Amino acid sequence: MATSQPTQFLRRSFIKTVLRRLIALITVVGLIYGLVAVVYATKTIFKVKMNYAVVLERFGGVRQAVTEVGWHARLPYFTRIEQEVPLMNQTMQLGGTPAPMRIISKGNVALWTSGVLTYRIRDLHTWAIENLTPLELLQGDYDGIVKDILQAQQIDRLVSDRETIKEAIFTALKSRPINIGGPTIEKKYGVEVVSFVLKETRFGDKLVEASEEKKRRELIAEADNYAADQEASRIRKLYAAYLTGIQNLQTALGRKDGATDTALLQFLTQQKWATAYEKHQAGQNTVVIQNTQGSTPAITLPAFDADHRPEEGDNGQTAD
């Protein structure tokens, strides 16, 4: 009985020792983890990734670019990380948003357009140290140059000659000074302009509707003009045929002095004769004139291409 009590005491003491050590170990690990977390959160130790750079601002306002890939340490409270700069290709939307931007063409016509600039930072000192908020400054210069070129074009070129305009904008962004005697975009910001894409140039919805209505009216007018031309051509042909018929008839029935009877002229002016000639131009020998008075019988006329004249009697009258 006396032996069991010391054994139980030793066991309890051993368990308490293990628990104390385990709690101490957990506490130490927690403190170390918390310290590391605080250091990492404050970026006292920071990492420079591949194709990235970090700009540090040291005590006294000195700014320094760190480009070496790997882990780096800085003094807390005496330095701060100002910005992390990607050195890869980056894009910038026209107007700062993917949505189309409204411009006014040279002919005072509203147009919607959008574009994308691709650039890469080449001189980190120029980009991040010589310029305050370089992204905002670059966006303003970029939008200004593109608008100047687009709004100086006629509306038809903006829609149908986009390739030429796109190349002109790219050349201006890459090598044209922002102002006369001033720096280019590449020199001012230490970047390389890689490419420019003019994504779309289109009319507004109301202007599209107006253009379609105008085109529809032009097509209708063109169809009307074509129909009028066809009618005029038909009338000219009919008139020529009518004159030919009169000449042939006068030759066949006229007098030696070229005179023609009044009744014959009245007959020739009737509209039914012209209609009959139009419908039966080949081999027509008989023409029936509508009798509106009830007294004039049907008349049979010789062919228009008659090659002989009727015989005349002694008294100058036409032979039966």
PDB file of C-alpha atoms in Angstrom:
ATOM      1  CA  MET A   1       0.000   0.000   0.000  1.00  0.00           C
ATOM      2  CA  ALA A   2       2.866   2.369   0.757  1.00  0.00           C
ATOM      3  CA  THR A   3       4.529   1.515  -2.552  1.00  0.00           C
ATOM      4  CA  SER A   4       1.541   2.477  -4.723  1.00  0.00           C
ATOM      5  CA  GLN A   5       1.279   6.016  -3.359  1.00  0.00           C
ATOM      6  CA  PRO A   6       4.797   7.145  -4.417  1.00  0.00           C
ATOM      7  CA  THR A   7       4.236   5.601  -7.835  1.00  0.00           C
ATOM      8  CA  GLN A   8       1.050   7.594  -8.390  1.00  0.00           C
ATOM      9  CA  PHE A   9       2.782  10.746  -7.180  1.00  0.00           C
ATOM     10  CA  LEU A  10       5.632  10.254  -9.650  1.00  0.00           C
ATOM     11  CA  ARG A  11       3.189   9.711 -12.494  1.00  0.00           C
ATOM     12  CA  ARG A  12       1.262  12.873 -11.673  1.00  0.00           C
ATOM     13  CA  SER A  13       4.485  14.871 -11.405  1.00  0.00           C
ATOM     14  CA  PHE A  14       5.657  13.528 -14.795  1.00  0.00           C
ATOM     15  CA  ILE A  15       2.381  14.452 -16.482  1.00  0.00           C
ATOM     16  CA  LYS A  16       2.468  17.949 -15.010  1.00  0.00           C
ATOM     17  CA  THR A  17       6.056  18.434 -16.218  1.00  0.00           C
ATOM     18  CA  VAL A  18       5.160  17.322 -19.741  1.00  0.00           C
ATOM     19  CA  LEU A  19       2.155  19.616 -19.819  1.00  0.00           C
ATOM     20  CA  ARG A  20       4.202  22.583 -18.608  1.00  0.00           C
ATOM     21  CA  ARG A  21       6.874  21.971 -21.208  1.00  0.00           C
ATOM     22  CA  LEU A  22       4.269  21.520 -23.965  1.00  0.00           C
ATOM     23  CA  ILE A  23       2.546  24.750 -22.994  1.00  0.00           C
ATOM     24  CA  ALA A  24       5.893  26.567 -22.909  1.00  0.00           C
ATOM     25  CA  LEU A  25       6.785  25.189 -26.353  1.00  0.00           C
ATOM     26  CA  ILE A  26       3.445  26.264 -27.804  1.00  0.00           C
ATOM     27  CA  THR A  27       3.872  29.698 -26.251  1.00  0.00           C
ATOM     28  CA  VAL A  28       7.343  30.102 -27.733  1.00  0.00           C
ATOM     29  CA  VAL A  29       6.181  28.941 -31.176  1.00  0.00           C
ATOM     30  CA  GLY A  30       3.228  31.325 -31.007  1.00  0.00           C
ATOM     31  CA  LEU A  31       5.448  34.219 -30.046  1.00  0.00           C
ATOM     32  CA  ILE A  32       7.876  33.448 -32.865  1.00  0.00           C
ATOM     33  CA  TYR A  33       5.032  33.107 -35.388  1.00  0.00           C
ATOM     34  CA  GLY A  34       3.451  36.347 -34.187  1.00  0.00           C
ATOM     35  CA  LEU A  35       6.759  38.159 -34.430  1.00  0.00           C
ATOM     36  CA  VAL A  36       7.315  36.842 -37.965  1.00  0.00           C
ATOM     37  CA  ALA A  37       3.756  37.811 -38.912  1.00  0.00           C
ATOM     38  CA  VAL A  38       4.253  41.320 -37.556  1.00  0.00           C
ATOM     39  CA  VAL A  39       7.538  41.673 -39.422  1.00  0.00           C
ATOM     40  CA  TYR A  40       5.993  40.391 -42.641  1.00  0.00           C
ATOM     41  CA  ALA A  41       2.910  42.573 -42.246  1.00  0.00           C
ATOM     42  CA  THR A  42       5.013  45.665 -41.782  1.00  0.00           C
ATOM     43  CA  LYS A  43       7.192  44.510 -44.702  1.00  0.00           C
ATOM     44  CA  THR A  44      10.343  44.971 -42.702  1.00  0.00           C
ATOM     45  CA  ILE A  45      11.448  41.945 -44.682  1.00  0.00           C
ATOM     46  CA  PHE A  46      10.117  42.077 -48.222  1.00  0.00           C
ATOM     47  CA  LYS A  47      10.561  40.100 -51.415  1.00  0.00           C
ATOM     48  CA  VAL A  48      11.288  41.388 -54.918  1.00  0.00           C
ATOM     49  CA  LYS A  49       9.663  39.065 -57.460  1.00  0.00           C
ATOM     50  CA  MET A  50      10.820  38.297 -60.974  1.00  0.00           C
ATOM     51  CA  ASN A  51      10.069  41.157 -63.422  1.00  0.00           C
ATOM     52  CA  TYR A  52       9.117  43.446 -60.534  1.00  0.00           C
ATOM     53  CA  ALA A  53      10.887  46.274 -58.710  1.00  0.00           C
ATOM     54  CA  VAL A  54      10.302  47.974 -55.369  1.00  0.00           C
ATOM     55  CA  VAL A  55      10.726  51.690 -54.708  1.00  0.00           C
ATOM     56  CA  LEU A  56      11.837  52.523 -51.157  1.00  0.00           C
ATOM     57  CA  GLU A  57      11.576  55.919 -49.524  1.00  0.00           C
ATOM     58  CA  ARG A  58      14.250  56.309 -46.869  1.00  0.00           C
ATOM     59  CA  PHE A  59      14.395  58.659 -43.931  1.00  0.00           C
ATOM     60  CA  GLY A  60      14.955  62.180 -45.241  1.00  0.00           C
ATOM     61  CA  GLY A  61      12.953  61.697 -48.480  1.00  0.00           C
ATOM     62  CA  VAL A  62      15.565  59.817 -50.490  1.00  0.00           C
ATOM     63  CA  ARG A  63      13.916  57.377 -52.898  1.00  0.00           C
ATOM     64  CA  GLN A  64      15.644  54.234 -54.056  1.00  0.00           C
ATOM     65  CA  ALA A  65      14.693  51.522 -56.567  1.00  0.00           C
ATOM     66  CA  VAL A  66      15.396  47.895 -55.621  1.00  0.00           C
ATOM     67  CA  THR A  67      15.489  45.608 -58.672  1.00  0.00           C
ATOM     68  CA  GLU A  68      17.460  42.594 -57.414  1.00  0.00           C
ATOM     69  CA  VAL A  69      15.231  39.521 -57.163  1.00  0.00           C
ATOM     70  CA  GLY A  70      15.010  37.915 -53.684  1.00  0.00           C
ATOM     71  CA  TRP A  71      14.438  38.791 -50.023  1.00  0.00           C
ATOM     72  CA  HIS A  72      15.479  42.182 -48.654  1.00  0.00           C
ATOM     73  CA  ALA A  73      15.287  43.891 -45.263  1.00  0.00           C
ATOM     74  CA  ARG A  74      14.651  47.487 -44.363  1.00  0.00           C
ATOM     75  CA  LEU A  75      14.655  49.527 -41.189  1.00  0.00           C
ATOM     76  CA  PRO A  76      11.166  49.971 -39.785  1.00  0.00           C
ATOM     77  CA  TYR A  77       9.955  53.519 -39.202  1.00  0.00           C
ATOM     78  CA  PHE A  78      12.988  54.881 -41.063  1.00  0.00           C
ATOM     79  CA  THR A  79      12.087  53.479 -44.492  1.00  0.00           C
ATOM     80  CA  ARG A  80       8.851  52.617 -46.222  1.00  0.00           C
ATOM     81  CA  ILE A  81       7.874  50.795 -49.400  1.00  0.00           C
ATOM     82  CA  GLU A  82       6.410  53.424 -51.690  1.00  0.00           C
ATOM     83  CA  GLN A  83       5.298  51.216 -54.569  1.00  0.00           C
ATOM     84  CA  GLU A  84       5.819  47.912 -56.315  1.00  0.00           C
ATOM     85  CA  VAL A  85       6.379  48.375 -60.043  1.00  0.00           C
ATOM     86  CA  PRO A  86       5.802  45.604 -62.646  1.00  0.00           C
ATOM     87  CA  LEU A  87       8.450  45.538 -65.379  1.00  0.00           C
ATOM     88  CA  MET A  88       6.382  43.395 -67.769  1.00  0.00           C
ATOM     89  CA  ASN A  89       4.157  44.543 -70.628  1.00  0.00           C
ATOM     90  CA  GLN A  90       1.202  46.542 -69.315  1.00  0.00           C
ATOM     91  CA  THR A  91      -1.956  47.853 -70.970  1.00  0.00           C
ATOM     92  CA  MET A  92      -3.705  51.197 -70.677  1.00  0.00           C
ATOM     93  CA  GLN A  93      -7.258  51.728 -71.938  1.00  0.00           C
ATOM     94  CA  LEU A  94      -8.256  54.835 -73.848  1.00  0.00           C
ATOM     95  CA  GLY A  95     -10.087  57.051 -71.377  1.00  0.00           C
ATOM     96  CA  GLY A  96      -9.039  54.777 -68.509  1.00  0.00           C
ATOM     97  CA  THR A  97     -11.933  52.344 -69.044  1.00  0.00           C
ATOM     98  CA  PRO A  98     -12.792  49.510 -71.470  1.00  0.00           C
ATOM     99  CA  ALA A  99     -16.060  51.272 -72.321  1.00  0.00           C
ATOM    100  CA  PRO A 100     -16.029  53.260 -75.620  1.00  0.00           C
ATOM    101  CA  MET A 101     -15.192  56.959 -75.388  1.00  0.00           C
ATOM    102  CA  ARG A 102     -17.225  59.628 -77.198  1.00  0.00           C
ATOM    103  CA  ILE A 103     -15.312  61.897 -79.596  1.00  0.00           C
ATOM    104  CA  ILE A 104     -16.297  64.526 -82.164  1.00  0.00           C
ATOM    105  CA  SER A 105     -14.928  64.147 -85.698  1.00  0.00           C
ATOM    106  CA  LYS A 106     -13.788  66.976 -87.968  1.00  0.00           C
ATOM    107  CA  GLY A 107     -17.246  67.153 -89.532  1.00  0.00           C
ATOM    108  CA  ASN A 108     -18.803  67.689 -86.056  1.00  0.00           C
ATOM    109  CA  VAL A 109     -20.201  64.151 -85.974  1.00  0.00           C
ATOM    110  CA  ALA A 110     -20.284  62.178 -82.709  1.00  0.00           C
ATOM    111  CA  LEU A 111     -18.427  58.866 -82.724  1.00  0.00           C
ATOM    112  CA  TRP A 112     -17.694  56.154 -80.173  1.00  0.00           C
ATOM    113  CA  THR A 113     -14.187  54.706 -80.085  1.00  0.00           C
ATOM    114  CA  SER A 114     -11.912  52.646 -77.847  1.00  0.00           C
ATOM    115  CA  GLY A 115      -8.223  51.718 -77.932  1.00  0.00           C
ATOM    116  CA  VAL A 116      -5.522  49.922 -75.960  1.00  0.00           C
ATOM    117  CA  LEU A 117      -1.910  51.003 -75.430  1.00  0.00           C
ATOM    118  CA  THR A 118       0.691  48.376 -74.527  1.00  0.00           C
ATOM    119  CA  TYR A 119       3.860  49.686 -72.853  1.00  0.00           C
ATOM    120  CA  ARG A 120       6.783  48.476 -70.781  1.00  0.00           C
ATOM    121  CA  ILE A 121       8.792  50.365 -68.140  1.00  0.00           C
ATOM    122  CA  ARG A 122      12.421  50.582 -69.181  1.00  0.00           C
ATOM    123  CA  ASP A 123      13.861  53.292 -66.926  1.00  0.00           C
ATOM    124  CA  LEU A 124      12.654  52.748 -63.366  1.00  0.00           C
ATOM    125  CA  HIS A 125      14.341  55.895 -62.098  1.00  0.00           C
ATOM    126  CA  THR A 126      12.502  58.077 -64.623  1.00  0.00           C
ATOM    127  CA  TRP A 127       9.193  56.289 -64.098  1.00  0.00           C
ATOM    128  CA  ALA A 128       8.986  56.018 -60.341  1.00  0.00           C
ATOM    129  CA  ILE A 129      11.340  58.678 -58.996  1.00  0.00           C
ATOM    130  CA  GLU A 130      11.136  61.593 -61.432  1.00  0.00           C
ATOM    131  CA  ASN A 131       7.339  61.355 -61.815  1.00  0.00           C
ATOM    132  CA  LEU A 132       4.736  61.600 -59.077  1.00  0.00           C
ATOM    133  CA  THR A 133       1.733  59.311 -59.844  1.00  0.00           C
ATOM    134  CA  PRO A 134       3.150  58.334 -63.262  1.00  0.00           C
ATOM    135  CA  LEU A 135       0.097  56.252 -64.218  1.00  0.00           C
ATOM    136  CA  GLU A 136      -2.226  59.246 -63.991  1.00  0.00           C
ATOM    137  CA  LEU A 137       0.187  61.463 -65.894  1.00  0.00           C
ATOM    138  CA  LEU A 138       0.693  58.883 -68.643  1.00  0.00           C
ATOM    139  CA  GLN A 139      -3.067  58.378 -68.939  1.00  0.00           C
ATOM    140  CA  GLY A 140      -3.604  62.094 -69.506  1.00  0.00           C
ATOM    141  CA  ASP A 141      -0.894  62.445 -72.162  1.00  0.00           C
ATOM    142  CA  TYR A 142      -2.023  59.241 -73.883  1.00  0.00           C
ATOM    143  CA  ASP A 143      -5.682  60.320 -74.079  1.00  0.00           C
ATOM    144  CA  GLY A 144      -4.724  63.794 -75.294  1.00  0.00           C
ATOM    145  CA  ILE A 145      -2.572  62.592 -78.210  1.00  0.00           C
ATOM    146  CA  VAL A 146      -5.123  60.009 -79.355  1.00  0.00           C
ATOM    147  CA  LYS A 147      -8.003  62.508 -79.204  1.00  0.00           C
ATOM    148  CA  ASP A 148      -6.010  65.111 -81.148  1.00  0.00           C
ATOM    149  CA  ILE A 149      -5.454  62.665 -84.019  1.00  0.00           C
ATOM    150  CA  LEU A 150      -8.934  61.110 -84.039  1.00  0.00           C
ATOM    151  CA  GLN A 151     -10.851  64.381 -83.860  1.00  0.00           C
ATOM    152  CA  ALA A 152      -8.820  65.848 -86.735  1.00  0.00           C
ATOM    153  CA  GLN A 153     -10.113  63.154 -89.134  1.00  0.00           C
ATOM    154  CA  GLN A 154     -13.184  63.122 -91.347  1.00  0.00           C
ATOM    155  CA  ILE A 155     -15.927  60.753 -90.293  1.00  0.00           C
ATOM    156  CA  ASP A 156     -15.567  58.490 -93.343  1.00  0.00           C
ATOM    157  CA  ARG A 157     -11.834  57.940 -92.658  1.00  0.00           C
ATOM    158  CA  LEU A 158     -12.487  57.065 -89.021  1.00  0.00           C
ATOM    159  CA  VAL A 159     -14.749  54.238 -90.148  1.00  0.00           C
ATOM    160  CA  SER A 160     -13.187  53.005 -93.401  1.00  0.00           C
ATOM    161  CA  ASP A 161      -9.477  53.873 -93.015  1.00  0.00           C
ATOM    162  CA  ARG A 162      -8.811  52.660 -89.471  1.00  0.00           C
ATOM    163  CA  GLU A 163      -5.513  50.961 -90.374  1.00  0.00           C
ATOM    164  CA  THR A 164      -3.857  54.197 -91.489  1.00  0.00           C
ATOM    165  CA  ILE A 165      -5.168  56.128 -88.478  1.00  0.00           C
ATOM    166  CA  LYS A 166      -4.007  53.404 -86.090  1.00  0.00           C
ATOM    167  CA  GLU A 167      -0.474  53.551 -87.483  1.00  0.00           C
ATOM    168  CA  ALA A 168      -0.467  57.358 -87.269  1.00  0.00           C
ATOM    169  CA  ILE A 169      -1.456  57.176 -83.588  1.00  0.00           C
ATOM    170  CA  PHE A 170       1.226  54.573 -82.853  1.00  0.00           C
ATOM    171  CA  THR A 171       3.907  56.727 -84.510  1.00  0.00           C
ATOM    172  CA  ALA A 172       2.762  59.776 -82.530  1.00  0.00           C
ATOM    173  CA  LEU A 173       2.779  57.887 -79.224  1.00  0.00           C
ATOM    174  CA  LYS A 174       6.217  56.476 -79.868  1.00  0.00           C
ATOM    175  CA  SER A 175       8.168  59.369 -81.359  1.00  0.00           C
ATOM    176  CA  ARG A 176       6.156  62.605 -81.512  1.00  0.00           C
ATOM    177  CA  PRO A 177       6.823  65.202 -78.781  1.00  0.00           C
ATOM    178  CA  ILE A 178       3.913  65.845 -76.475  1.00  0.00           C
ATOM    179  CA  ASN A 179       4.419  69.563 -77.142  1.00  0.00           C
ATOM    180  CA  ILE A 180       6.651  71.396 -79.610  1.00  0.00           C
ATOM    181  CA  GLY A 181      10.180  71.145 -78.272  1.00  0.00           C
ATOM    182  CA  GLY A 182       9.073  68.904 -75.400  1.00  0.00           C
ATOM    183  CA  PRO A 183       9.847  65.255 -74.626  1.00  0.00           C
ATOM    184  CA  THR A 184       8.128  62.238 -76.117  1.00  0.00           C
ATOM    185  CA  ILE A 185       6.066  59.879 -73.998  1.00  0.00           C
ATOM    186  CA  GLU A 186       8.895  57.337 -73.961  1.00  0.00           C
ATOM    187  CA  LYS A 187      11.449  59.900 -72.801  1.00  0.00           C
ATOM    188  CA  LYS A 188       9.191  61.592 -70.264  1.00  0.00           C
ATOM    189  CA  TYR A 189       8.144  58.394 -68.470  1.00  0.00           C
ATOM    190  CA  GLY A 190      11.048  56.050 -69.214  1.00  0.00           C
ATOM    191  CA  VAL A 191       8.796  53.568 -71.008  1.00  0.00           C
ATOM    192  CA  GLU A 192       8.750  51.778 -74.339  1.00  0.00           C
ATOM    193  CA  VAL A 193       5.554  51.995 -76.390  1.00  0.00           C
ATOM    194  CA  VAL A 194       5.098  48.410 -77.600  1.00  0.00           C
ATOM    195  CA  SER A 195       1.853  48.632 -79.571  1.00  0.00           C
ATOM    196  CA  PHE A 196      -1.439  50.452 -80.024  1.00  0.00           C
ATOM    197  CA  VAL A 197      -4.729  48.872 -81.109  1.00  0.00           C
ATOM    198  CA  LEU A 198      -7.787  50.860 -82.213  1.00  0.00           C
ATOM    199  CA  LYS A 199     -10.457  48.467 -81.021  1.00  0.00           C
ATOM    200  CA  GLU A 200     -13.554  50.060 -82.516  1.00  0.00           C
ATOM    201  CA  THR A 201     -14.906  53.187 -84.176  1.00  0.00           C
ATOM    202  CA  ARG A 202     -18.664  53.313 -84.554  1.00  0.00           C
ATOM    203  CA  PHE A 203     -21.564  55.721 -84.766  1.00  0.00           C
ATOM    204  CA  GLY A 204     -24.076  56.209 -81.997  1.00  0.00           C
ATOM    205  CA  ASP A 205     -27.366  54.313 -82.207  1.00  0.00           C
ATOM    206  CA  LYS A 206     -29.391  57.358 -83.259  1.00  0.00           C
ATOM    207  CA  LEU A 207     -26.878  58.301 -85.912  1.00  0.00           C
ATOM    208  CA  VAL A 208     -26.912  54.731 -87.249  1.00  0.00           C
ATOM    209  CA  GLU A 209     -30.688  54.878 -87.538  1.00  0.00           C
ATOM    210  CA  ALA A 210     -30.481  58.237 -89.320  1.00  0.00           C
ATOM    211  CA  SER A 211     -27.818  56.892 -91.699  1.00  0.00           C
ATOM    212  CA  GLU A 212     -29.935  53.845 -92.516  1.00  0.00           C
ATOM    213  CA  GLU A 213     -32.953  56.048 -93.165  1.00  0.00           C
ATOM    214  CA  LYS A 214     -30.869  58.295 -95.417  1.00  0.00           C
ATOM    215  CA  LYS A 215     -29.550  55.284 -97.318  1.00  0.00           C
ATOM    216  CA  ARG A 216     -33.081  53.928 -97.717  1.00  0.00           C
ATOM    217  CA  ARG A 217     -34.274  57.231 -99.155  1.00  0.00           C
ATOM    218  CA  GLU A 218     -31.298  57.379-101.515  1.00  0.00           C
ATOM    219  CA  LEU A 219     -32.103  53.884-102.781  1.00  0.00           C
ATOM    220  CA  ILE A 220     -35.746  54.842-103.316  1.00  0.00           C
ATOM    221  CA  ALA A 221     -34.709  58.004-105.176  1.00  0.00           C
ATOM    222  CA  GLU A 222     -32.278  56.003-107.286  1.00  0.00           C
ATOM    223  CA  ALA A 223     -35.001  53.506-108.154  1.00  0.00           C
ATOM    224  CA  ASP A 224     -37.361  56.332-109.072  1.00  0.00           C
ATOM    225  CA  ASN A 225     -34.701  57.924-111.284  1.00  0.00           C
ATOM    226  CA  TYR A 226     -34.047  54.593-112.989  1.00  0.00           C
ATOM    227  CA  ALA A 227     -37.764  54.104-113.640  1.00  0.00           C
ATOM    228  CA  ALA A 228     -37.992  57.658-115.019  1.00  0.00           C
ATOM    229  CA  ASP A 229     -35.026  56.972-117.325  1.00  0.00           C
ATOM    230  CA  GLN A 230     -36.652  53.785-118.562  1.00  0.00           C
ATOM    231  CA  GLU A 231     -39.912  55.615-119.191  1.00  0.00           C
ATOM    232  CA  ALA A 232     -38.117  58.416-121.034  1.00  0.00           C
ATOM    233  CA  SER A 233     -36.273  55.861-123.176  1.00  0.00           C
ATOM    234  CA  ARG A 234     -39.533  54.107-123.984  1.00  0.00           C
ATOM    235  CA  ILE A 235     -41.167  57.422-124.919  1.00  0.00           C
ATOM    236  CA  ARG A 236     -38.229  58.359-127.153  1.00  0.00           C
ATOM    237  CA  LYS A 237     -38.437  55.021-128.962  1.00  0.00           C
ATOM    238  CA  LEU A 238     -42.188  55.356-129.344  1.00  0.00           C
ATOM    239  CA  TYR A 239     -41.871  58.906-130.629  1.00  0.00           C
ATOM    240  CA  ALA A 240     -39.238  57.859-133.176  1.00  0.00           C
ATOM    241  CA  ALA A 241     -41.443  55.004-134.342  1.00  0.00           C
ATOM    242  CA  TYR A 242     -44.415  57.332-134.521  1.00  0.00           C
ATOM    243  CA  LEU A 243     -42.534  59.820-136.718  1.00  0.00           C
ATOM    244  CA  THR A 244     -41.335  57.003-138.958  1.00  0.00           C
ATOM    245  CA  GLY A 245     -44.905  55.803-139.377  1.00  0.00           C
ATOM    246  CA  ILE A 246     -46.078  59.305-140.266  1.00  0.00           C
ATOM    247  CA  GLN A 247     -43.312  59.723-142.828  1.00  0.00           C
ATOM    248  CA  ASN A 248     -44.059  56.358-144.455  1.00  0.00           C
ATOM    249  CA  LEU A 249     -47.783  57.076-144.531  1.00  0.00           C
ATOM    250  CA  GLN A 250     -47.308  60.562-145.939  1.00  0.00           C
ATOM    251  CA  THR A 251     -45.022  59.147-148.611  1.00  0.00           C
ATOM    252  CA  ALA A 252     -47.587  56.519-149.522  1.00  0.00           C
ATOM    253  CA  LEU A 253     -50.682  58.736-149.454  1.00  0.00           C
ATOM    254  CA  GLY A 254     -49.412  62.276-149.816  1.00  0.00           C
ATOM    255  CA  ARG A 255     -49.648  64.535-152.890  1.00  0.00           C
ATOM    256  CA  LYS A 256     -46.906  65.538-155.248  1.00  0.00           C
ATOM    257  CA  ASP A 257     -46.462  68.883-153.517  1.00  0.00           C
ATOM    258  CA  GLY A 258     -45.971  67.086-150.140  1.00  0.00           C
ATOM    259  CA  ALA A 259     -49.301  68.266-148.736  1.00  0.00           C
ATOM    260  CA  THR A 260     -51.532  65.927-146.778  1.00  0.00           C
ATOM    261  CA  ASP A 261     -55.271  65.957-146.252  1.00  0.00           C
ATOM    262  CA  THR A 262     -56.594  67.340-142.972  1.00  0.00           C
ATOM    263  CA  ALA A 263     -58.474  64.128-142.299  1.00  0.00           C
ATOM    264  CA  LEU A 264     -55.244  62.159-142.597  1.00  0.00           C
ATOM    265  CA  LEU A 265     -53.478  64.410-140.073  1.00  0.00           C
ATOM    266  CA  GLN A 266     -56.381  64.052-137.659  1.00  0.00           C
ATOM    267  CA  PHE A 267     -56.147  60.332-138.048  1.00  0.00           C
ATOM    268  CA  LEU A 268     -52.400  60.323-137.368  1.00  0.00           C
ATOM    269  CA  THR A 269     -52.792  62.287-134.145  1.00  0.00           C
ATOM    270  CA  GLN A 270     -55.044  59.709-132.584  1.00  0.00           C
ATOM    271  CA  GLN A 271     -53.461  57.970-129.599  1.00  0.00           C
ATOM    272  CA  LYS A 272     -54.734  54.553-130.601  1.00  0.00           C
ATOM    273  CA  TRP A 273     -52.494  54.593-133.668  1.00  0.00           C
ATOM    274  CA  ALA A 274     -49.386  55.142-131.529  1.00  0.00           C
ATOM    275  CA  THR A 275     -50.415  52.386-129.117  1.00  0.00           C
ATOM    276  CA  ALA A 276     -51.087  49.953-131.921  1.00  0.00           C
ATOM    277  CA  TYR A 277     -47.722  50.747-133.511  1.00  0.00           C
ATOM    278  CA  GLU A 278     -45.929  50.204-130.199  1.00  0.00           C
ATOM    279  CA  LYS A 279     -47.488  46.796-129.620  1.00  0.00           C
ATOM    280  CA  HIS A 280     -47.221  45.544-133.218  1.00  0.00           C
ATOM    281  CA  GLN A 281     -44.102  47.048-134.728  1.00  0.00           C
ATOM    282  CA  ALA A 282     -43.182  44.077-136.956  1.00  0.00           C
ATOM    283  CA  GLY A 283     -45.385  43.009-139.850  1.00  0.00           C
ATOM    284  CA  GLN A 284     -48.304  45.243-138.905  1.00  0.00           C
ATOM    285  CA  ASN A 285     -50.513  45.922-141.899  1.00  0.00           C
ATOM    286  CA  THR A 286     -53.916  46.536-140.325  1.00  0.00           C
ATOM    287  CA  VAL A 287     -54.696  49.111-137.642  1.00  0.00           C
ATOM    288  CA  VAL A 288     -58.158  49.353-136.119  1.00  0.00           C
ATOM    289  CA  ILE A 289     -59.063  52.731-134.739  1.00  0.00           C
ATOM    290  CA  GLN A 290     -61.738  52.893-132.052  1.00  0.00           C
ATOM    291  CA  ASN A 291     -64.859  54.467-133.434  1.00  0.00           C
ATOM    292  CA  THR A 292     -65.993  56.958-130.864  1.00  0.00           C
ATOM    293  CA  GLN A 293     -68.444  58.839-133.127  1.00  0.00           C
ATOM    294  CA  GLY A 294     -70.177  55.827-134.635  1.00  0.00           C
ATOM    295  CA  SER A 295     -69.634  57.093-138.219  1.00  0.00           C
ATOM    296  CA  THR A 296     -65.984  56.262-139.104  1.00  0.00           C
ATOM    297  CA  PRO A 297     -65.437  52.681-140.333  1.00  0.00           C
ATOM    298  CA  ALA A 298     -62.313  50.615-139.745  1.00  0.00           C
ATOM    299  CA  ILE A 299     -59.373  51.582-141.980  1.00  0.00           C
ATOM    300  CA  THR A 300     -56.779  49.279-143.544  1.00  0.00           C
ATOM    301  CA  LEU A 301     -53.374  50.883-144.072  1.00  0.00           C
ATOM    302  CA  PRO A 302     -50.420  49.713-146.144  1.00  0.00           C
ATOM    303  CA  ALA A 303     -47.231  48.480-144.463  1.00  0.00           C
ATOM    304  CA  PHE A 304     -44.842  51.204-143.235  1.00  0.00           C
ATOM    305  CA  ASP A 305     -42.018  49.895-145.344  1.00  0.00           C
ATOM    306  CA  ALA A 306     -43.962  50.075-148.581  1.00  0.00           C
ATOM    307  CA  ASP A 307     -41.444  50.547-151.361  1.00  0.00           C
ATOM    308  CA  HIS A 308     -43.850  51.809-154.014  1.00  0.00           C
ATOM    309  CA  ARG A 309     -46.254  54.698-154.323  1.00  0.00           C
ATOM    310  CA  PRO A 310     -49.899  54.221-155.437  1.00  0.00           C
ATOM    311  CA  GLU A 311     -50.786  54.987-158.965  1.00  0.00           C
ATOM    312  CA  GLU A 312     -52.478  58.307-159.597  1.00  0.00           C
ATOM    313  CA  GLY A 313     -55.273  59.007-162.027  1.00  0.00           C
ATOM    314  CA  ASP A 314     -55.452  61.774-164.541  1.00  0.00           C
ATOM    315  CA  ASN A 315     -57.221  63.993-162.139  1.00  0.00           C
ATOM    316  CA  GLY A 316     -54.542  63.615-159.391  1.00  0.00           C
ATOM    317  CA  GLN A 317     -56.730  61.308-157.203  1.00  0.00           C
ATOM    318  CA  THR A 318     -55.508  58.071-155.760  1.00  0.00           C
ATOM    319  CA  ALA A 319     -56.500  55.028-157.735  1.00  0.00           C
ATOM    320  CA  ASP A 320     -58.847  52.521-156.119  1.00  0.00           C
TER     321      ASP A 320
END
